[in-house]
Amino acid sequence: MVRPPLTPEQIAAGQRLGAALRVARGSRSPVEVAMAAGISPETLRKIEVGRLPAPAFGTVVCLSEVLGVALSDLAEVWLADLRVREAS
């Protein structure tokens, strides 16, 4: 199965998600957070800088738990601009 390329809106959503996760991480080290979430530090870095704009759902769930951020809040961050465009 070939996955279609992400749209510019989806890429922007992933960048917003990464920024929100980086803020939620605060002063905790990326290694500490990644290990607690069961992912590699490199994966966390890619998510935070927007190079992995559509991480697996399970990854987002684990990061949500580790960082103490409601999954619904992260969904709002990801959907924010998409909803604005749909309303226009």
PDB file of C-alpha atoms in Angstrom:
ATOM      1  CA  MET A   1       0.000   0.000   0.000  1.00  0.00           C
ATOM      2  CA  VAL A   2       1.379   3.361  -1.031  1.00  0.00           C
ATOM      3  CA  ARG A   3       0.529   6.254   1.233  1.00  0.00           C
ATOM      4  CA  PRO A   4      -0.442   9.460  -0.580  1.00  0.00           C
ATOM      5  CA  PRO A   5       1.761  12.477   0.107  1.00  0.00           C
ATOM      6  CA  LEU A   6       0.694  14.810   2.881  1.00  0.00           C
ATOM      7  CA  THR A   7      -0.970  18.061   1.926  1.00  0.00           C
ATOM      8  CA  PRO A   8       0.603  21.389   2.891  1.00  0.00           C
ATOM      9  CA  GLU A   9      -2.157  21.762   5.502  1.00  0.00           C
ATOM     10  CA  GLN A  10      -1.286  18.391   7.040  1.00  0.00           C
ATOM     11  CA  ILE A  11       2.392  19.303   7.122  1.00  0.00           C
ATOM     12  CA  ALA A  12       1.554  22.599   8.870  1.00  0.00           C
ATOM     13  CA  ALA A  13      -0.644  20.682  11.333  1.00  0.00           C
ATOM     14  CA  GLY A  14       2.268  18.391  12.128  1.00  0.00           C
ATOM     15  CA  GLN A  15       4.513  21.376  12.729  1.00  0.00           C
ATOM     16  CA  ARG A  16       1.965  22.820  15.161  1.00  0.00           C
ATOM     17  CA  LEU A  17       1.721  19.461  16.925  1.00  0.00           C
ATOM     18  CA  GLY A  18       5.506  19.261  17.218  1.00  0.00           C
ATOM     19  CA  ALA A  19       5.704  22.778  18.628  1.00  0.00           C
ATOM     20  CA  ALA A  20       2.970  22.001  21.173  1.00  0.00           C
ATOM     21  CA  LEU A  21       4.784  18.846  22.277  1.00  0.00           C
ATOM     22  CA  ARG A  22       8.068  20.747  22.583  1.00  0.00           C
ATOM     23  CA  VAL A  23       6.378  23.352  24.800  1.00  0.00           C
ATOM     24  CA  ALA A  24       4.717  20.634  26.902  1.00  0.00           C
ATOM     25  CA  ARG A  25       8.085  18.909  27.349  1.00  0.00           C
ATOM     26  CA  GLY A  26       9.425  22.090  28.958  1.00  0.00           C
ATOM     27  CA  SER A  27      12.789  21.569  30.620  1.00  0.00           C
ATOM     28  CA  ARG A  28      12.568  17.763  30.522  1.00  0.00           C
ATOM     29  CA  SER A  29      15.183  16.234  28.283  1.00  0.00           C
ATOM     30  CA  PRO A  30      14.063  14.759  24.968  1.00  0.00           C
ATOM     31  CA  VAL A  31      15.750  11.482  25.890  1.00  0.00           C
ATOM     32  CA  GLU A  32      13.814  11.239  29.160  1.00  0.00           C
ATOM     33  CA  VAL A  33      10.475  11.945  27.470  1.00  0.00           C
ATOM     34  CA  ALA A  34      11.147   9.662  24.507  1.00  0.00           C
ATOM     35  CA  MET A  35      12.191   6.749  26.700  1.00  0.00           C
ATOM     36  CA  ALA A  36       9.147   7.198  28.949  1.00  0.00           C
ATOM     37  CA  ALA A  37       6.912   7.220  25.849  1.00  0.00           C
ATOM     38  CA  GLY A  38       8.579   4.151  24.370  1.00  0.00           C
ATOM     39  CA  ILE A  39       9.962   5.897  21.301  1.00  0.00           C
ATOM     40  CA  SER A  40      13.445   6.813  20.208  1.00  0.00           C
ATOM     41  CA  PRO A  41      14.827  10.263  20.968  1.00  0.00           C
ATOM     42  CA  GLU A  42      15.343  10.692  17.214  1.00  0.00           C
ATOM     43  CA  THR A  43      11.638  10.081  16.582  1.00  0.00           C
ATOM     44  CA  LEU A  44      10.706  12.664  19.209  1.00  0.00           C
ATOM     45  CA  ARG A  45      13.146  15.144  17.674  1.00  0.00           C
ATOM     46  CA  LYS A  46      11.635  14.616  14.217  1.00  0.00           C
ATOM     47  CA  ILE A  47       8.116  15.134  15.571  1.00  0.00           C
ATOM     48  CA  GLU A  48       9.093  18.276  17.484  1.00  0.00           C
ATOM     49  CA  VAL A  49      10.779  19.921  14.482  1.00  0.00           C
ATOM     50  CA  GLY A  50       8.021  18.923  12.057  1.00  0.00           C
ATOM     51  CA  ARG A  51      10.009  16.401  10.015  1.00  0.00           C
ATOM     52  CA  LEU A  52       7.517  13.706  11.054  1.00  0.00           C
ATOM     53  CA  PRO A  53       4.245  15.619  10.655  1.00  0.00           C
ATOM     54  CA  ALA A  54       1.934  12.613  10.935  1.00  0.00           C
ATOM     55  CA  PRO A  55       3.235  10.407  13.754  1.00  0.00           C
ATOM     56  CA  ALA A  56       1.471   7.149  14.543  1.00  0.00           C
ATOM     57  CA  PHE A  57      -1.599   7.483  16.735  1.00  0.00           C
ATOM     58  CA  GLY A  58      -0.054   5.260  19.411  1.00  0.00           C
ATOM     59  CA  THR A  59       2.995   7.510  19.528  1.00  0.00           C
ATOM     60  CA  VAL A  60       0.836  10.590  20.087  1.00  0.00           C
ATOM     61  CA  VAL A  61      -1.155   8.769  22.773  1.00  0.00           C
ATOM     62  CA  CYS A  62       2.017   7.778  24.634  1.00  0.00           C
ATOM     63  CA  LEU A  63       3.461  11.293  24.396  1.00  0.00           C
ATOM     64  CA  SER A  64       0.161  12.698  25.629  1.00  0.00           C
ATOM     65  CA  GLU A  65       0.311  10.470  28.700  1.00  0.00           C
ATOM     66  CA  VAL A  66       3.968  11.135  29.450  1.00  0.00           C
ATOM     67  CA  LEU A  67       3.621  14.894  29.046  1.00  0.00           C
ATOM     68  CA  GLY A  68       0.316  15.147  30.882  1.00  0.00           C
ATOM     69  CA  VAL A  69      -1.446  16.774  27.943  1.00  0.00           C
ATOM     70  CA  ALA A  70      -4.959  15.660  27.087  1.00  0.00           C
ATOM     71  CA  LEU A  71      -5.146  13.852  23.777  1.00  0.00           C
ATOM     72  CA  SER A  72      -8.097  16.062  22.863  1.00  0.00           C
ATOM     73  CA  ASP A  73      -5.885  19.145  23.337  1.00  0.00           C
ATOM     74  CA  LEU A  74      -3.305  17.730  20.930  1.00  0.00           C
ATOM     75  CA  ALA A  75      -6.080  16.929  18.456  1.00  0.00           C
ATOM     76  CA  GLU A  76      -7.245  20.552  18.660  1.00  0.00           C
ATOM     77  CA  VAL A  77      -3.722  21.760  17.888  1.00  0.00           C
ATOM     78  CA  TRP A  78      -3.489  19.453  14.875  1.00  0.00           C
ATOM     79  CA  LEU A  79      -6.952  20.370  13.565  1.00  0.00           C
ATOM     80  CA  ALA A  80      -6.835  24.119  14.239  1.00  0.00           C
ATOM     81  CA  ASP A  81      -5.967  25.462  10.783  1.00  0.00           C
ATOM     82  CA  LEU A  82      -7.799  22.666   8.982  1.00  0.00           C
ATOM     83  CA  ARG A  83     -11.080  23.717  10.606  1.00  0.00           C
ATOM     84  CA  VAL A  84     -10.515  27.372   9.715  1.00  0.00           C
ATOM     85  CA  ARG A  85     -10.034  26.434   6.056  1.00  0.00           C
ATOM     86  CA  GLU A  86     -13.158  24.252   6.030  1.00  0.00           C
ATOM     87  CA  ALA A  87     -15.242  27.084   7.494  1.00  0.00           C
ATOM     88  CA  SER A  88     -14.098  29.534   4.793  1.00  0.00           C
TER      89      SER A  88
END
